[in-house]
Amino acid sequence: MSDQCTSAVYHLAQPGRLPSGRLVHVEDRPGALADIYLHTLHVREPLLWELNWITRHQVGNGLWQQRWTQDGRMQEPAKGLGLAVSRWEIVPDSAMPRGRAVMPVEEDGSCIWLIRAGYCTVSVRDAMNGMLERIAGDGLWLQRWEDRRGRWSASHPEPVLASPVVPMSR
């Protein structure tokens, strides 16, 4: 089986879908698929539409690839390896392009997701950041950019984490 994820889909979690007390849950599925469930009271549906649209591009074009995690490693706490940085930041309306709920700011080694205020709660942002620390930071998903010589490589620079209180756009 391939170790490359071919699809990642965000869902509003139906009642009983999330483990008790959780706002975010990621499940890796056979066939290199990943489902990300978010608590229905903590996100607005337009955010999910845009996340799916952007993620389809990132994952479908191989810019981010899943390393196989079906053995339960995804549910373990982050180990703090710092291999890459990915996180959500809630930003004010004035910092976002008109009509957008989310906008990724990506560079080699990081992807910061700017989320328009009002589209998710601080609680789900924090839960998602914990999950992203595990996914990207511990290398369960790898960012793969083509270098100038035409080779694909994963980069692992020292991460610079943004304060969860101050948006990256300032």
Short mmCIF file of N, CA and C in Angstrom, two decimals:
data_model
loop_
_atom_site.label_atom_id
_atom_site.label_comp_id
_atom_site.label_asym_id
_atom_site.label_seq_id
_atom_site.Cartn_x
_atom_site.Cartn_y
_atom_site.Cartn_z
N MET A 1 0.84 -1.18 0.00
CA MET A 1 0.00 0.00 0.00
C MET A 1 0.88 1.23 0.00
N SER A 2 0.47 2.26 -0.69
CA SER A 2 1.20 3.51 -0.78
C SER A 2 1.20 4.21 0.56
N ASP A 3 2.28 4.96 0.84
CA ASP A 3 2.31 5.75 2.07
C ASP A 3 1.88 7.18 1.79
N GLN A 4 1.30 7.44 0.64
CA GLN A 4 0.88 8.79 0.27
C GLN A 4 -0.62 8.93 0.43
N CYS A 5 -1.02 9.98 1.14
CA CYS A 5 -2.44 10.25 1.30
C CYS A 5 -2.96 10.86 0.01
N THR A 6 -4.05 10.33 -0.50
CA THR A 6 -4.62 10.84 -1.73
C THR A 6 -5.84 11.70 -1.47
N SER A 7 -6.33 11.71 -0.23
CA SER A 7 -7.49 12.52 0.07
C SER A 7 -7.56 12.79 1.56
N ALA A 8 -7.88 14.02 1.90
CA ALA A 8 -8.16 14.41 3.28
C ALA A 8 -9.42 15.25 3.23
N VAL A 9 -10.41 14.88 4.05
CA VAL A 9 -11.71 15.54 3.99
C VAL A 9 -12.12 15.98 5.39
N TYR A 10 -12.52 17.27 5.49
CA TYR A 10 -13.05 17.82 6.73
C TYR A 10 -14.55 17.60 6.78
N HIS A 11 -15.06 17.23 7.98
CA HIS A 11 -16.48 16.96 8.19
C HIS A 11 -16.97 17.65 9.45
N LEU A 12 -18.25 18.03 9.45
CA LEU A 12 -18.92 18.37 10.70
C LEU A 12 -19.23 17.05 11.39
N ALA A 13 -18.82 16.90 12.62
CA ALA A 13 -19.03 15.64 13.32
C ALA A 13 -20.49 15.49 13.72
N GLN A 14 -21.08 14.39 13.35
CA GLN A 14 -22.44 14.07 13.76
C GLN A 14 -22.42 13.68 15.24
N PRO A 15 -23.53 13.83 15.96
CA PRO A 15 -23.57 13.45 17.37
C PRO A 15 -23.04 12.03 17.59
N GLY A 16 -22.17 11.88 18.57
CA GLY A 16 -21.59 10.58 18.88
C GLY A 16 -20.37 10.24 18.05
N ARG A 17 -20.00 11.06 17.10
CA ARG A 17 -18.88 10.76 16.20
C ARG A 17 -17.53 11.04 16.84
N LEU A 18 -17.46 12.09 17.68
CA LEU A 18 -16.21 12.46 18.33
C LEU A 18 -16.03 11.70 19.63
N PRO A 19 -14.80 11.32 19.95
CA PRO A 19 -14.56 10.74 21.28
C PRO A 19 -14.97 11.74 22.35
N SER A 20 -15.41 11.26 23.48
CA SER A 20 -15.92 12.09 24.57
C SER A 20 -14.94 13.20 24.92
N GLY A 21 -15.47 14.43 24.97
CA GLY A 21 -14.68 15.58 25.37
C GLY A 21 -13.79 16.16 24.28
N ARG A 22 -13.80 15.60 23.09
CA ARG A 22 -12.93 16.08 22.01
C ARG A 22 -13.68 16.99 21.06
N LEU A 23 -12.98 17.98 20.51
CA LEU A 23 -13.56 18.89 19.52
C LEU A 23 -13.06 18.58 18.11
N VAL A 24 -11.94 17.84 18.02
CA VAL A 24 -11.32 17.49 16.74
C VAL A 24 -10.90 16.03 16.82
N HIS A 25 -11.10 15.32 15.72
CA HIS A 25 -10.66 13.92 15.65
C HIS A 25 -10.26 13.61 14.21
N VAL A 26 -9.09 13.00 14.03
CA VAL A 26 -8.60 12.63 12.71
C VAL A 26 -8.53 11.11 12.64
N GLU A 27 -9.05 10.56 11.54
CA GLU A 27 -8.97 9.12 11.30
C GLU A 27 -8.31 8.87 9.96
N ASP A 28 -7.25 8.07 10.00
CA ASP A 28 -6.64 7.61 8.76
C ASP A 28 -7.37 6.35 8.34
N ARG A 29 -7.62 6.24 7.05
CA ARG A 29 -8.39 5.12 6.52
C ARG A 29 -7.56 4.35 5.51
N PRO A 30 -7.89 3.07 5.32
CA PRO A 30 -7.21 2.31 4.27
C PRO A 30 -7.38 3.00 2.91
N GLY A 31 -6.39 2.86 2.07
CA GLY A 31 -6.45 3.47 0.75
C GLY A 31 -5.91 4.89 0.77
N ALA A 32 -5.13 5.23 1.78
CA ALA A 32 -4.49 6.55 1.90
C ALA A 32 -5.52 7.68 1.97
N LEU A 33 -6.52 7.50 2.82
CA LEU A 33 -7.56 8.52 3.02
C LEU A 33 -7.49 8.99 4.47
N ALA A 34 -7.85 10.25 4.69
CA ALA A 34 -7.91 10.78 6.05
C ALA A 34 -9.20 11.58 6.19
N ASP A 35 -9.90 11.39 7.30
CA ASP A 35 -11.11 12.14 7.62
C ASP A 35 -10.83 12.95 8.87
N ILE A 36 -11.16 14.25 8.81
CA ILE A 36 -10.97 15.16 9.93
C ILE A 36 -12.36 15.61 10.38
N TYR A 37 -12.72 15.28 11.61
CA TYR A 37 -14.04 15.61 12.15
C TYR A 37 -13.90 16.77 13.13
N LEU A 38 -14.76 17.79 12.98
CA LEU A 38 -14.76 18.96 13.84
C LEU A 38 -16.14 19.10 14.50
N HIS A 39 -16.14 19.49 15.76
CA HIS A 39 -17.37 19.63 16.53
C HIS A 39 -18.31 20.63 15.86
N THR A 40 -19.52 20.23 15.63
CA THR A 40 -20.49 21.03 14.89
C THR A 40 -20.83 22.37 15.54
N LEU A 41 -20.69 22.49 16.85
CA LEU A 41 -21.00 23.75 17.53
C LEU A 41 -19.82 24.71 17.57
N HIS A 42 -18.68 24.29 17.05
CA HIS A 42 -17.46 25.10 17.15
C HIS A 42 -16.91 25.58 15.81
N VAL A 43 -17.55 25.22 14.71
CA VAL A 43 -17.11 25.68 13.39
C VAL A 43 -18.33 26.00 12.53
N ARG A 44 -18.12 26.88 11.57
CA ARG A 44 -19.18 27.18 10.60
C ARG A 44 -18.91 26.40 9.33
N GLU A 45 -19.97 25.92 8.72
CA GLU A 45 -19.85 25.07 7.54
C GLU A 45 -19.06 25.69 6.39
N PRO A 46 -19.18 26.99 6.10
CA PRO A 46 -18.36 27.55 5.01
C PRO A 46 -16.86 27.36 5.22
N LEU A 47 -16.41 27.33 6.49
CA LEU A 47 -15.00 27.07 6.76
C LEU A 47 -14.61 25.69 6.26
N LEU A 48 -15.47 24.71 6.50
CA LEU A 48 -15.18 23.35 6.04
C LEU A 48 -15.11 23.27 4.52
N TRP A 49 -16.01 23.96 3.84
CA TRP A 49 -15.99 23.95 2.37
C TRP A 49 -14.65 24.45 1.86
N GLU A 50 -14.20 25.58 2.42
CA GLU A 50 -12.92 26.15 1.96
C GLU A 50 -11.74 25.28 2.37
N LEU A 51 -11.76 24.72 3.58
CA LEU A 51 -10.68 23.82 3.99
C LEU A 51 -10.59 22.64 3.03
N ASN A 52 -11.74 22.08 2.66
CA ASN A 52 -11.72 20.94 1.73
C ASN A 52 -11.21 21.35 0.35
N TRP A 53 -11.59 22.52 -0.11
CA TRP A 53 -11.15 23.01 -1.41
C TRP A 53 -9.63 23.17 -1.44
N ILE A 54 -9.07 23.80 -0.41
CA ILE A 54 -7.62 24.03 -0.35
C ILE A 54 -6.89 22.71 -0.13
N THR A 55 -7.38 21.89 0.78
CA THR A 55 -6.71 20.63 1.09
C THR A 55 -6.71 19.70 -0.12
N ARG A 56 -7.79 19.72 -0.90
CA ARG A 56 -7.83 18.90 -2.12
C ARG A 56 -6.65 19.25 -3.03
N HIS A 57 -6.34 20.53 -3.13
CA HIS A 57 -5.20 20.96 -3.93
C HIS A 57 -3.88 20.52 -3.30
N GLN A 58 -3.70 20.79 -2.00
CA GLN A 58 -2.44 20.47 -1.33
C GLN A 58 -2.15 18.97 -1.35
N VAL A 59 -3.12 18.18 -0.97
CA VAL A 59 -2.92 16.74 -0.87
C VAL A 59 -2.97 16.11 -2.26
N GLY A 60 -3.94 16.52 -3.07
CA GLY A 60 -4.07 15.94 -4.41
C GLY A 60 -2.87 16.15 -5.30
N ASN A 61 -2.16 17.28 -5.10
CA ASN A 61 -0.97 17.55 -5.90
C ASN A 61 0.31 17.13 -5.20
N GLY A 62 0.19 16.46 -4.08
CA GLY A 62 1.36 15.92 -3.40
C GLY A 62 2.18 16.94 -2.63
N LEU A 63 1.64 18.14 -2.37
CA LEU A 63 2.39 19.14 -1.62
C LEU A 63 2.51 18.75 -0.15
N TRP A 64 1.52 18.03 0.34
CA TRP A 64 1.58 17.40 1.67
C TRP A 64 1.25 15.93 1.46
N GLN A 65 2.04 15.05 2.08
CA GLN A 65 1.82 13.62 1.94
C GLN A 65 1.78 12.97 3.31
N GLN A 66 0.83 12.06 3.43
CA GLN A 66 0.66 11.32 4.67
C GLN A 66 1.68 10.18 4.72
N ARG A 67 2.30 10.03 5.87
CA ARG A 67 3.05 8.80 6.13
C ARG A 67 2.06 7.87 6.81
N TRP A 68 2.07 6.64 6.48
CA TRP A 68 1.03 5.72 6.94
C TRP A 68 0.94 5.71 8.46
N THR A 69 -0.26 5.93 8.98
CA THR A 69 -0.45 6.07 10.43
C THR A 69 -1.60 5.23 10.96
N GLN A 70 -2.07 4.29 10.21
CA GLN A 70 -3.28 3.56 10.61
C GLN A 70 -3.12 2.74 11.88
N ASP A 71 -1.92 2.53 12.35
CA ASP A 71 -1.72 1.70 13.54
C ASP A 71 -2.04 2.42 14.85
N GLY A 72 -2.66 3.60 14.78
CA GLY A 72 -3.05 4.30 15.99
C GLY A 72 -2.10 5.41 16.40
N ARG A 73 -1.00 5.59 15.69
CA ARG A 73 -0.04 6.65 16.04
C ARG A 73 -0.68 8.03 16.00
N MET A 74 -1.70 8.22 15.17
CA MET A 74 -2.33 9.52 15.03
C MET A 74 -2.96 9.97 16.34
N GLN A 75 -3.44 9.05 17.15
CA GLN A 75 -4.15 9.40 18.38
C GLN A 75 -3.21 9.63 19.56
N GLU A 76 -1.90 9.41 19.39
CA GLU A 76 -0.95 9.65 20.47
C GLU A 76 -0.69 11.15 20.61
N PRO A 77 -0.29 11.60 21.80
CA PRO A 77 0.04 13.02 21.96
C PRO A 77 1.28 13.39 21.16
N ALA A 78 1.41 14.67 20.83
CA ALA A 78 2.57 15.15 20.08
C ALA A 78 3.85 14.85 20.86
N LYS A 79 4.89 14.48 20.13
CA LYS A 79 6.17 14.17 20.73
C LYS A 79 7.12 15.36 20.73
N GLY A 80 6.71 16.45 20.07
CA GLY A 80 7.53 17.66 20.06
C GLY A 80 8.76 17.60 19.18
N LEU A 81 8.71 16.84 18.10
CA LEU A 81 9.88 16.70 17.22
C LEU A 81 10.16 17.96 16.42
N GLY A 82 9.16 18.81 16.18
CA GLY A 82 9.37 20.08 15.48
C GLY A 82 9.83 19.94 14.04
N LEU A 83 9.38 18.90 13.33
CA LEU A 83 9.81 18.68 11.95
C LEU A 83 9.20 19.69 10.98
N ALA A 84 8.01 20.18 11.28
CA ALA A 84 7.34 21.21 10.47
C ALA A 84 6.35 21.92 11.38
N VAL A 85 5.86 23.06 10.93
CA VAL A 85 4.89 23.82 11.70
C VAL A 85 3.62 23.97 10.88
N SER A 86 2.50 23.63 11.48
CA SER A 86 1.20 23.91 10.89
C SER A 86 0.28 24.27 12.05
N ARG A 87 -0.45 25.35 11.88
CA ARG A 87 -1.35 25.77 12.94
C ARG A 87 -2.42 26.68 12.40
N TRP A 88 -3.52 26.79 13.13
CA TRP A 88 -4.60 27.71 12.82
C TRP A 88 -4.42 28.98 13.63
N GLU A 89 -4.68 30.13 13.01
CA GLU A 89 -4.68 31.42 13.68
C GLU A 89 -5.99 32.12 13.34
N ILE A 90 -6.70 32.61 14.33
CA ILE A 90 -7.93 33.37 14.10
C ILE A 90 -7.53 34.84 13.89
N VAL A 91 -7.98 35.42 12.79
CA VAL A 91 -7.61 36.80 12.46
C VAL A 91 -8.88 37.63 12.25
N PRO A 92 -8.80 38.95 12.44
CA PRO A 92 -9.98 39.80 12.25
C PRO A 92 -10.37 39.89 10.78
N ASP A 93 -11.64 40.26 10.55
CA ASP A 93 -12.15 40.42 9.18
C ASP A 93 -11.23 41.27 8.32
N SER A 94 -10.72 42.35 8.88
CA SER A 94 -9.90 43.30 8.11
C SER A 94 -8.60 42.69 7.61
N ALA A 95 -8.17 41.57 8.18
CA ALA A 95 -6.92 40.94 7.77
C ALA A 95 -7.13 39.87 6.70
N MET A 96 -8.40 39.63 6.32
CA MET A 96 -8.71 38.57 5.37
C MET A 96 -9.21 39.15 4.05
N PRO A 97 -8.91 38.45 2.94
CA PRO A 97 -9.50 38.86 1.67
C PRO A 97 -11.03 38.72 1.72
N ARG A 98 -11.72 39.60 1.03
CA ARG A 98 -13.18 39.57 1.01
C ARG A 98 -13.69 38.20 0.56
N GLY A 99 -14.67 37.69 1.27
CA GLY A 99 -15.32 36.45 0.89
C GLY A 99 -14.58 35.18 1.26
N ARG A 100 -13.47 35.26 1.96
CA ARG A 100 -12.70 34.07 2.33
C ARG A 100 -12.84 33.78 3.81
N ALA A 101 -13.06 32.51 4.14
CA ALA A 101 -13.12 32.07 5.54
C ALA A 101 -11.76 31.61 6.03
N VAL A 102 -10.92 31.14 5.11
CA VAL A 102 -9.60 30.61 5.47
C VAL A 102 -8.61 30.90 4.36
N MET A 103 -7.37 31.12 4.76
CA MET A 103 -6.32 31.35 3.77
C MET A 103 -5.02 30.77 4.33
N PRO A 104 -4.44 29.79 3.64
CA PRO A 104 -3.17 29.26 4.12
C PRO A 104 -2.02 30.18 3.72
N VAL A 105 -1.08 30.35 4.62
CA VAL A 105 0.16 31.06 4.32
C VAL A 105 1.25 30.00 4.47
N GLU A 106 1.77 29.58 3.34
CA GLU A 106 2.67 28.44 3.34
C GLU A 106 4.03 28.81 2.81
N GLU A 107 5.04 28.31 3.48
CA GLU A 107 6.41 28.40 3.00
C GLU A 107 7.09 27.09 3.36
N ASP A 108 8.28 26.94 2.88
CA ASP A 108 8.99 25.70 3.11
C ASP A 108 9.13 25.45 4.61
N GLY A 109 8.50 24.39 5.10
CA GLY A 109 8.56 24.02 6.50
C GLY A 109 7.39 24.45 7.35
N SER A 110 6.44 25.21 6.77
CA SER A 110 5.30 25.61 7.59
C SER A 110 4.07 25.91 6.75
N CYS A 111 2.93 25.79 7.38
CA CYS A 111 1.66 26.19 6.80
C CYS A 111 0.80 26.74 7.94
N ILE A 112 0.61 28.07 7.92
CA ILE A 112 -0.23 28.73 8.92
C ILE A 112 -1.58 29.00 8.26
N TRP A 113 -2.65 28.53 8.87
CA TRP A 113 -3.99 28.68 8.34
C TRP A 113 -4.64 29.88 9.01
N LEU A 114 -4.85 30.96 8.28
CA LEU A 114 -5.52 32.13 8.80
C LEU A 114 -7.02 31.91 8.68
N ILE A 115 -7.71 31.94 9.81
CA ILE A 115 -9.15 31.67 9.87
C ILE A 115 -9.85 32.98 10.23
N ARG A 116 -10.83 33.37 9.42
CA ARG A 116 -11.59 34.59 9.68
C ARG A 116 -12.32 34.45 11.02
N ALA A 117 -12.23 35.48 11.85
CA ALA A 117 -12.91 35.49 13.14
C ALA A 117 -14.39 35.18 12.95
N GLY A 118 -14.93 34.36 13.83
CA GLY A 118 -16.33 33.99 13.77
C GLY A 118 -16.59 32.68 13.04
N TYR A 119 -15.58 32.11 12.42
CA TYR A 119 -15.77 30.86 11.68
C TYR A 119 -15.37 29.63 12.49
N CYS A 120 -14.63 29.84 13.57
CA CYS A 120 -14.35 28.74 14.50
C CYS A 120 -14.11 29.35 15.88
N THR A 121 -14.27 28.55 16.89
CA THR A 121 -14.04 29.01 18.25
C THR A 121 -12.56 28.90 18.61
N VAL A 122 -12.17 29.62 19.64
CA VAL A 122 -10.80 29.51 20.14
C VAL A 122 -10.53 28.08 20.61
N SER A 123 -11.54 27.45 21.20
CA SER A 123 -11.38 26.08 21.69
C SER A 123 -11.07 25.10 20.57
N VAL A 124 -11.77 25.19 19.45
CA VAL A 124 -11.51 24.26 18.34
C VAL A 124 -10.18 24.62 17.67
N ARG A 125 -9.84 25.92 17.63
CA ARG A 125 -8.52 26.31 17.11
C ARG A 125 -7.42 25.65 17.94
N ASP A 126 -7.53 25.73 19.26
CA ASP A 126 -6.51 25.14 20.13
C ASP A 126 -6.45 23.62 19.96
N ALA A 127 -7.62 22.98 19.86
CA ALA A 127 -7.64 21.52 19.65
C ALA A 127 -7.01 21.15 18.31
N MET A 128 -7.33 21.93 17.28
CA MET A 128 -6.75 21.67 15.96
C MET A 128 -5.24 21.89 15.99
N ASN A 129 -4.78 22.91 16.69
CA ASN A 129 -3.34 23.15 16.77
C ASN A 129 -2.61 22.00 17.47
N GLY A 130 -3.25 21.42 18.48
CA GLY A 130 -2.66 20.24 19.12
C GLY A 130 -2.56 19.08 18.14
N MET A 131 -3.61 18.90 17.32
CA MET A 131 -3.60 17.83 16.33
C MET A 131 -2.55 18.11 15.25
N LEU A 132 -2.47 19.38 14.81
CA LEU A 132 -1.49 19.74 13.78
C LEU A 132 -0.06 19.60 14.29
N GLU A 133 0.15 19.86 15.58
CA GLU A 133 1.48 19.65 16.15
C GLU A 133 1.88 18.18 16.01
N ARG A 134 0.93 17.30 16.21
CA ARG A 134 1.19 15.86 16.05
C ARG A 134 1.38 15.52 14.58
N ILE A 135 0.47 15.99 13.72
CA ILE A 135 0.49 15.62 12.30
C ILE A 135 1.75 16.15 11.61
N ALA A 136 1.96 17.46 11.66
CA ALA A 136 3.08 18.07 10.92
C ALA A 136 4.37 18.05 11.75
N GLY A 137 4.26 18.41 13.01
CA GLY A 137 5.44 18.51 13.85
C GLY A 137 6.16 17.20 14.05
N ASP A 138 5.42 16.11 14.15
CA ASP A 138 6.03 14.80 14.36
C ASP A 138 6.23 14.02 13.06
N GLY A 139 5.92 14.65 11.92
CA GLY A 139 6.20 14.02 10.63
C GLY A 139 5.23 12.96 10.18
N LEU A 140 4.00 12.94 10.76
CA LEU A 140 3.01 11.99 10.26
C LEU A 140 2.53 12.40 8.88
N TRP A 141 2.58 13.70 8.60
CA TRP A 141 2.37 14.23 7.26
C TRP A 141 3.62 15.03 6.93
N LEU A 142 4.07 14.95 5.70
CA LEU A 142 5.27 15.66 5.27
C LEU A 142 4.93 16.67 4.20
N GLN A 143 5.52 17.83 4.30
CA GLN A 143 5.40 18.84 3.25
C GLN A 143 6.46 18.50 2.20
N ARG A 144 6.04 18.46 0.95
CA ARG A 144 6.97 18.12 -0.13
C ARG A 144 6.87 19.18 -1.22
N TRP A 145 7.93 19.93 -1.35
CA TRP A 145 8.01 20.95 -2.39
C TRP A 145 9.09 20.55 -3.36
N GLU A 146 8.87 20.87 -4.62
CA GLU A 146 9.88 20.57 -5.63
C GLU A 146 10.98 21.61 -5.54
N ASP A 147 12.24 21.15 -5.43
CA ASP A 147 13.33 22.12 -5.39
C ASP A 147 13.70 22.56 -6.81
N ARG A 148 14.61 23.47 -6.92
CA ARG A 148 14.96 24.05 -8.23
C ARG A 148 15.56 23.02 -9.19
N ARG A 149 16.08 21.94 -8.68
CA ARG A 149 16.66 20.90 -9.53
C ARG A 149 15.62 19.87 -9.95
N GLY A 150 14.34 20.10 -9.58
CA GLY A 150 13.27 19.20 -10.00
C GLY A 150 13.09 17.99 -9.11
N ARG A 151 13.72 17.97 -7.94
CA ARG A 151 13.57 16.84 -7.02
C ARG A 151 12.59 17.20 -5.93
N TRP A 152 11.86 16.22 -5.45
CA TRP A 152 10.94 16.43 -4.34
C TRP A 152 11.68 16.12 -3.06
N SER A 153 11.55 16.99 -2.08
CA SER A 153 12.20 16.74 -0.80
C SER A 153 11.35 17.31 0.33
N ALA A 154 11.47 16.68 1.47
CA ALA A 154 10.80 17.20 2.67
C ALA A 154 11.80 18.06 3.41
N SER A 155 11.38 19.23 3.82
CA SER A 155 12.29 20.11 4.57
C SER A 155 11.96 20.02 6.04
N HIS A 156 12.95 20.25 6.84
CA HIS A 156 12.77 20.19 8.29
C HIS A 156 13.54 21.30 8.96
N PRO A 157 13.21 22.59 8.69
CA PRO A 157 13.90 23.68 9.38
C PRO A 157 13.44 23.78 10.82
N GLU A 158 14.20 24.50 11.61
CA GLU A 158 13.77 24.77 12.97
C GLU A 158 12.50 25.61 12.90
N PRO A 159 11.41 25.19 13.53
CA PRO A 159 10.16 25.94 13.45
C PRO A 159 10.18 27.19 14.32
N VAL A 160 9.44 28.18 13.89
CA VAL A 160 9.19 29.37 14.69
C VAL A 160 7.69 29.40 14.93
N LEU A 161 7.28 29.15 16.16
CA LEU A 161 5.86 29.08 16.46
C LEU A 161 5.30 30.46 16.73
N ALA A 162 4.13 30.70 16.16
CA ALA A 162 3.44 31.96 16.41
C ALA A 162 2.73 31.87 17.75
N SER A 163 2.63 32.98 18.41
CA SER A 163 1.87 33.05 19.64
C SER A 163 0.42 32.73 19.33
N PRO A 164 -0.27 31.91 20.13
CA PRO A 164 -1.67 31.62 19.84
C PRO A 164 -2.57 32.83 20.05
N VAL A 165 -2.05 33.90 20.64
CA VAL A 165 -2.85 35.09 20.90
C VAL A 165 -2.69 36.13 19.80
N VAL A 166 -1.50 36.23 19.21
CA VAL A 166 -1.23 37.24 18.21
C VAL A 166 -1.22 36.60 16.83
N PRO A 167 -2.11 37.02 15.91
CA PRO A 167 -2.15 36.42 14.57
C PRO A 167 -0.85 36.68 13.81
N MET A 168 -0.52 35.77 12.90
CA MET A 168 0.68 35.89 12.07
C MET A 168 0.59 37.08 11.14
N SER A 169 -0.59 37.59 10.85
CA SER A 169 -0.77 38.65 9.86
C SER A 169 -0.37 40.02 10.36
N ARG A 170 -0.08 40.15 11.62
CA ARG A 170 0.29 41.47 12.16
C ARG A 170 1.74 41.77 11.92
#
